[in-house]
CSV table of C-alpha atoms in Angstrom, one decimal:
chain,number,residue,atom,x,y,z
A,1,MET,CA,-28.5,11.8,5.3
A,2,PHE,CA,-31.2,9.2,5.2
A,3,PRO,CA,-29.9,6.0,4.8
A,4,ALA,CA,-30.8,5.0,1.3
A,5,GLU,CA,-28.9,8.2,-0.7
A,6,ARG,CA,-26.1,6.8,2.1
A,7,ARG,CA,-25.7,3.7,0.3
A,8,ARG,CA,-26.1,4.8,-2.4
A,9,MET,CA,-22.3,7.3,-2.1
A,10,ILE,CA,-21.4,3.4,-0.2
A,11,LEU,CA,-21.8,2.4,-3.8
A,12,GLU,CA,-20.6,5.3,-5.6
A,13,ARG,CA,-17.1,4.5,-3.6
A,14,VAL,CA,-17.2,1.5,-4.3
A,15,ARG,CA,-17.4,1.7,-7.7
A,16,ASP,CA,-15.2,4.2,-8.1
A,17,ASP,CA,-12.0,2.2,-6.8
A,18,GLY,CA,-13.4,-1.3,-6.2
A,19,ALA,CA,-12.2,-1.9,-2.3
A,20,VAL,CA,-13.3,1.0,0.2
A,21,SER,CA,-12.1,0.8,4.0
A,22,LEU,CA,-14.8,1.0,6.7
A,23,ARG,CA,-13.5,4.3,7.9
A,24,ALA,CA,-13.0,6.1,4.1
A,25,LEU,CA,-16.9,5.4,4.5
A,26,ALA,CA,-17.3,6.5,7.5
A,27,ALA,CA,-15.9,9.2,7.2
A,28,ALA,CA,-16.3,10.5,3.4
A,29,MET,CA,-19.9,10.9,4.3
A,30,ASP,CA,-19.6,11.9,7.7
A,31,THR,CA,-21.1,9.0,9.6
A,32,SER,CA,-19.9,6.7,12.5
A,33,GLU,CA,-18.5,3.6,11.4
A,34,VAL,CA,-21.2,2.1,13.0
A,35,THR,CA,-23.7,2.9,10.7
A,36,VAL,CA,-21.5,2.4,7.3
A,37,ARG,CA,-21.0,-0.9,8.9
A,38,ARG,CA,-24.6,-1.2,8.7
A,39,ASP,CA,-25.5,-0.1,5.6
A,40,LEU,CA,-22.5,-2.9,4.8
A,41,ARG,CA,-24.6,-5.3,5.9
A,42,ALA,CA,-28.2,-4.1,4.1
A,43,LEU,CA,-26.6,-3.7,1.0
A,44,GLU,CA,-24.6,-6.9,1.3
A,45,ALA,CA,-27.8,-9.0,1.9
A,46,GLU,CA,-28.9,-7.3,-1.7
A,47,GLY,CA,-25.3,-9.2,-3.6
A,48,LEU,CA,-24.3,-5.8,-4.5
A,49,LEU,CA,-20.8,-5.3,-2.1
A,50,ASP,CA,-19.1,-8.3,-0.7
A,51,ARG,CA,-18.2,-7.1,3.4
A,52,ARG,CA,-14.9,-7.5,3.9
A,53,HIS,CA,-12.5,-7.4,7.3
A,54,GLY,CA,-12.4,-3.7,7.7
A,55,GLY,CA,-14.5,-2.7,4.4
A,56,ALA,CA,-15.4,-3.4,1.7
A,57,VAL,CA,-15.7,-4.2,-2.6
A,58,LEU,CA,-17.5,-5.6,-5.7
A,59,PRO,CA,-19.2,-8.7,-5.3
A,60,GLY,CA,-17.0,-11.3,-6.1
A,61,ASN,CA,-13.9,-8.8,-6.0
A,62,LEU,CA,-10.8,-10.1,-4.6
A,63,ALA,CA,-9.3,-9.8,-6.9
A,64,TYR,CA,-9.9,-6.3,-8.1
A,65,GLU,CA,-6.4,-4.6,-9.7
A,66,PRO,CA,-7.5,-1.0,-9.9
A,67,THR,CA,-4.7,0.8,-13.0
A,68,TYR,CA,-1.7,3.1,-11.9
A,69,SER,CA,-4.1,5.7,-13.6
A,70,GLU,CA,-7.3,5.4,-10.7
A,71,LYS,CA,-4.1,5.1,-8.6
A,72,SER,CA,-2.2,7.6,-8.6
A,73,GLN,CA,-5.2,10.1,-8.3
A,74,ARG,CA,-5.7,8.4,-4.6
A,75,ALA,CA,-5.3,10.1,-2.1
A,76,ALA,CA,-2.3,12.2,-3.3
A,77,GLU,CA,-1.6,14.4,-0.6
A,78,GLU,CA,-1.4,11.5,2.0
A,79,LYS,CA,0.7,9.7,-0.1
A,80,ALA,CA,3.0,13.3,0.1
A,81,GLU,CA,2.7,12.8,3.4
A,82,ILE,CA,3.8,9.0,3.8
A,83,ALA,CA,6.4,10.8,1.9
A,84,LEU,CA,7.8,12.8,4.0
A,85,LEU,CA,8.1,11.0,7.2
A,86,ALA,CA,9.3,7.3,5.5
A,87,VAL,CA,12.8,9.2,3.8
A,88,GLU,CA,13.4,10.3,7.4
A,89,LEU,CA,13.4,6.0,8.1
A,90,VAL,CA,16.4,5.8,4.7
A,91,ASP,CA,20.0,7.3,6.3
A,92,GLU,CA,23.1,7.7,3.4
A,93,GLU,CA,25.6,5.0,2.7
A,94,ASP,CA,22.7,2.5,3.4
A,95,ALA,CA,20.9,-0.5,0.3
A,96,ILE,CA,17.9,-0.2,0.5
A,97,ALA,CA,15.0,-1.9,-2.3
A,98,ILE,CA,11.6,-0.5,-3.4
A,99,GLY,CA,9.1,-2.4,-4.6
A,100,ALA,CA,6.5,-0.4,-7.3
A,101,GLY,CA,3.3,1.5,-6.3
A,102,THR,CA,1.9,5.8,-7.0
A,103,THR,CA,3.2,6.0,-3.1
A,104,THR,CA,6.3,4.4,-3.2
A,105,GLN,CA,6.7,6.2,-6.0
A,106,ALA,CA,6.4,9.7,-3.7
A,107,LEU,CA,8.9,8.6,-1.8
A,108,ALA,CA,11.7,8.5,-4.4
A,109,LYS,CA,11.0,12.1,-4.5
A,110,ARG,CA,12.4,12.9,-1.9
A,111,LEU,CA,15.5,10.4,-2.7
A,112,THR,CA,17.2,12.7,-4.9
A,113,ARG,CA,18.9,14.8,-2.7
A,114,PHE,CA,20.6,11.3,-0.8
A,115,ARG,CA,24.7,11.3,-1.9
A,116,ASP,CA,25.9,8.2,-1.1
A,117,LEU,CA,22.6,5.6,-1.9
A,118,THR,CA,22.0,2.9,-2.5
A,119,VAL,CA,18.6,1.6,-4.2
A,120,VAL,CA,17.1,-2.1,-5.5
A,121,THR,CA,13.8,-1.4,-7.8
A,122,ASN,CA,11.2,-3.4,-9.7
A,123,SER,CA,9.3,-0.3,-11.0
A,124,LEU,CA,10.1,1.5,-13.4
A,125,LEU,CA,8.6,4.2,-11.9
A,126,VAL,CA,11.3,4.2,-9.4
A,127,ALA,CA,14.6,4.0,-11.5
A,128,GLN,CA,13.0,6.9,-13.4
A,129,VAL,CA,12.7,9.5,-10.2
A,130,LEU,CA,15.9,8.8,-9.2
A,131,VAL,CA,18.0,7.8,-13.5
A,132,ARG,CA,19.1,11.6,-12.8
A,133,ALA,CA,20.2,11.6,-9.0
A,134,ARG,CA,24.6,11.1,-9.2
A,135,GLY,CA,24.0,10.3,-5.5
A,136,ILE,CA,22.0,6.9,-6.6
A,137,GLU,CA,22.8,4.0,-7.5
A,138,VAL,CA,20.3,2.5,-9.3
A,139,VAL,CA,19.2,-1.3,-9.6
A,140,MET,CA,17.2,-2.3,-11.1
A,141,THR,CA,15.3,-6.0,-10.9
A,142,GLY,CA,14.9,-8.5,-14.3
A,143,GLY,CA,12.1,-9.9,-15.0
A,144,SER,CA,9.2,-9.2,-17.8
A,145,LEU,CA,6.9,-5.8,-17.5
A,146,ARG,CA,3.0,-5.9,-15.9
A,147,GLY,CA,1.9,-2.9,-17.7
A,148,SER,CA,-0.4,-1.4,-15.5
A,149,ILE,CA,1.5,-0.7,-12.8
A,150,TYR,CA,5.3,0.2,-14.7
A,151,ALA,CA,7.3,-2.3,-13.1
A,152,LEU,CA,8.9,-6.2,-13.4
A,153,VAL,CA,7.9,-9.8,-12.7
A,154,GLY,CA,7.9,-13.1,-13.0
A,155,SER,CA,10.4,-15.3,-12.3
A,156,GLY,CA,13.5,-13.1,-13.1
A,157,ALA,CA,13.1,-10.5,-10.7
A,158,GLU,CA,12.6,-12.9,-7.9
A,159,GLU,CA,15.8,-15.4,-9.5
A,160,SER,CA,17.7,-11.7,-8.7
A,161,LEU,CA,16.2,-10.6,-5.9
A,162,MET,CA,17.4,-14.4,-4.4
A,163,ARG,CA,20.8,-12.7,-4.4
A,164,LEU,CA,20.5,-9.8,-2.7
A,165,ARG,CA,20.7,-8.2,0.4
A,166,VAL,CA,20.3,-4.8,1.8
A,167,ARG,CA,19.0,-2.7,5.0
A,168,ARG,CA,15.1,-2.3,4.6
A,169,THR,CA,12.6,-3.0,1.9
A,170,PHE,CA,9.8,0.3,1.0
A,171,ILE,CA,6.6,-1.6,0.4
A,172,SER,CA,3.0,-1.1,-0.5
A,173,GLY,CA,0.3,-3.0,-1.6
A,174,ASN,CA,-4.0,-2.5,-2.2
A,175,GLY,CA,-4.9,-4.0,0.9
A,176,LEU,CA,-3.5,-4.2,4.8
A,177,THR,CA,-5.2,-6.0,8.1
A,178,ALA,CA,-3.9,-6.6,11.1
A,179,GLU,CA,-4.9,-10.3,10.9
A,180,ARG,CA,-3.3,-11.2,7.1
A,181,GLY,CA,-0.7,-7.5,6.7
A,182,LEU,CA,-0.2,-6.5,4.0
A,183,SER,CA,-1.7,-7.7,0.4
A,184,THR,CA,-2.2,-7.0,-3.2
A,185,PRO,CA,-5.2,-8.3,-5.5
A,186,ASN,CA,-2.4,-10.2,-8.4
A,187,LEU,CA,-0.5,-13.6,-7.3
A,188,THR,CA,2.8,-12.4,-9.9
A,189,VAL,CA,2.3,-8.5,-8.7
A,190,ALA,CA,2.9,-10.8,-4.8
A,191,THR,CA,5.4,-13.2,-6.0
A,192,VAL,CA,8.1,-10.2,-6.3
A,193,ASP,CA,6.4,-8.0,-3.1
A,194,ARG,CA,7.7,-11.0,-1.5
A,195,ALA,CA,10.7,-11.1,-3.2
A,196,LEU,CA,11.6,-7.3,-1.7
A,197,ALA,CA,10.4,-8.2,1.6
A,198,ALA,CA,12.8,-10.9,1.9
A,199,ALA,CA,15.6,-9.1,0.8
A,200,ALA,CA,15.6,-7.0,3.7
A,201,GLU,CA,16.7,-6.9,7.1
A,202,GLU,CA,13.1,-5.2,8.2
A,203,VAL,CA,9.8,-4.2,6.2
A,204,VAL,CA,8.8,-1.0,5.8
A,205,VAL,CA,5.3,-1.0,4.5
A,206,LEU,CA,3.6,2.1,3.0
A,207,VAL,CA,0.6,2.9,2.7
A,208,ASP,CA,-2.9,5.8,2.8
A,209,TYR,CA,-5.6,5.2,5.2
A,210,THR,CA,-8.1,4.1,2.1
A,211,LYS,CA,-6.0,1.0,2.3
A,212,ILE,CA,-6.1,0.1,6.2
A,213,GLY,CA,-8.5,-2.2,6.8
A,214,VAL,CA,-9.0,-3.8,3.5
A,215,ASP,CA,-8.6,-7.2,2.6
A,216,THR,CA,-7.1,-8.3,-1.2
A,217,MET,CA,-6.5,-11.5,-2.3
A,218,VAL,CA,-2.7,-12.4,-1.7
A,219,GLN,CA,-0.7,-11.9,0.8
A,220,THR,CA,2.7,-10.4,0.9
A,221,VAL,CA,3.7,-9.6,3.9
A,222,PRO,CA,3.0,-10.8,7.0
A,223,PRO,CA,2.2,-8.7,9.6
A,224,ASP,CA,5.2,-9.6,12.1
A,225,ARG,CA,7.9,-9.0,9.3
A,226,ILE,CA,6.2,-5.4,8.9
A,227,GLY,CA,8.5,-3.7,11.3
A,228,HIS,CA,7.6,-0.1,10.1
A,229,LEU,CA,4.1,1.3,8.9
A,230,VAL,CA,3.8,4.4,7.8
A,231,CYS,CA,1.0,6.0,6.9
A,232,ASP,CA,-1.1,9.4,7.8
A,233,ARG,CA,-3.4,10.4,10.2
A,234,ARG,CA,-7.0,9.3,8.8
A,235,ALA,CA,-5.5,5.4,9.0
A,236,ASP,CA,-8.2,3.4,10.5
A,237,VAL,CA,-7.5,3.6,14.5
A,238,GLU,CA,-8.5,0.3,15.9
A,239,GLU,CA,-6.4,-1.5,12.7
A,240,ILE,CA,-3.1,0.7,14.0
A,241,ARG,CA,-3.5,-0.6,17.3
A,242,ALA,CA,-3.9,-4.2,16.8
A,243,LEU,CA,-1.0,-3.2,15.0
A,244,LEU,CA,0.8,-1.7,17.5
A,245,GLU,CA,-0.2,-4.3,19.7
A,246,LEU,CA,1.9,-7.1,17.2
A,247,GLY,CA,5.4,-4.7,17.7
A,248,THR,CA,5.0,-3.1,15.1
A,249,GLN,CA,6.5,0.8,14.5
A,250,VAL,CA,3.9,2.8,13.6
A,251,HIS,CA,4.9,6.8,11.9
A,252,GLN,CA,1.7,9.0,11.1
A,253,PRO,CA,2.5,12.9,11.4
A,254,GLU,CA,1.5,15.2,13.7
A,255,GLY,CA,-1.5,16.8,13.9
A,256,PRO,CA,-5.0,16.9,14.5
């Protein structure tokens, strides 16, 4: 593939997704990360994108937040794999918290078989999945509705979480790096995600390969607070290695 064609494809991906990891670009174009990194430097020099640690975003796009529809269409198979692994970190009689997101919604679908479980959530979509599960008590946070992600945010959500304690919080985000941890482009969402993490003895991060190596504007969970990372097999190897060195337990599907 000629450089001009590769760079056109890179721009299309960045414009479609808002942010994309180096590994995802290399896989999509069947080329090396070294080659993609060179292309990103060239495109940044032209002002067509901004490079970030492990990926690229649209110019000035640290604050880009994809819509729920955009998120739900990305890496659907990987999210299902992540949910299948994450449910193994939940036990009967647990009290857990689940944040908003399409990956955490996939986890919720795997929880309906439990007979005795308490789930704290600010996500309307998670609550909707669990509402008919007889063995699950759903505790909703307070807060104001953020329609783009179908979740409750704001001081009401934060204050209600301050009074709670759970064994594990399962949370997602828009970016994850070993340097900054989990991040999101929206400050309002970030403050609630921080409160969800603070309510837990242990934090479990659920992200697919398109988020790993990507950094967005607001840190939600620092890397040393991430007890478990559940991701798919396409996740960036260097970032995974760095997180393992920090003490994070990493769970990935077996196989090629």
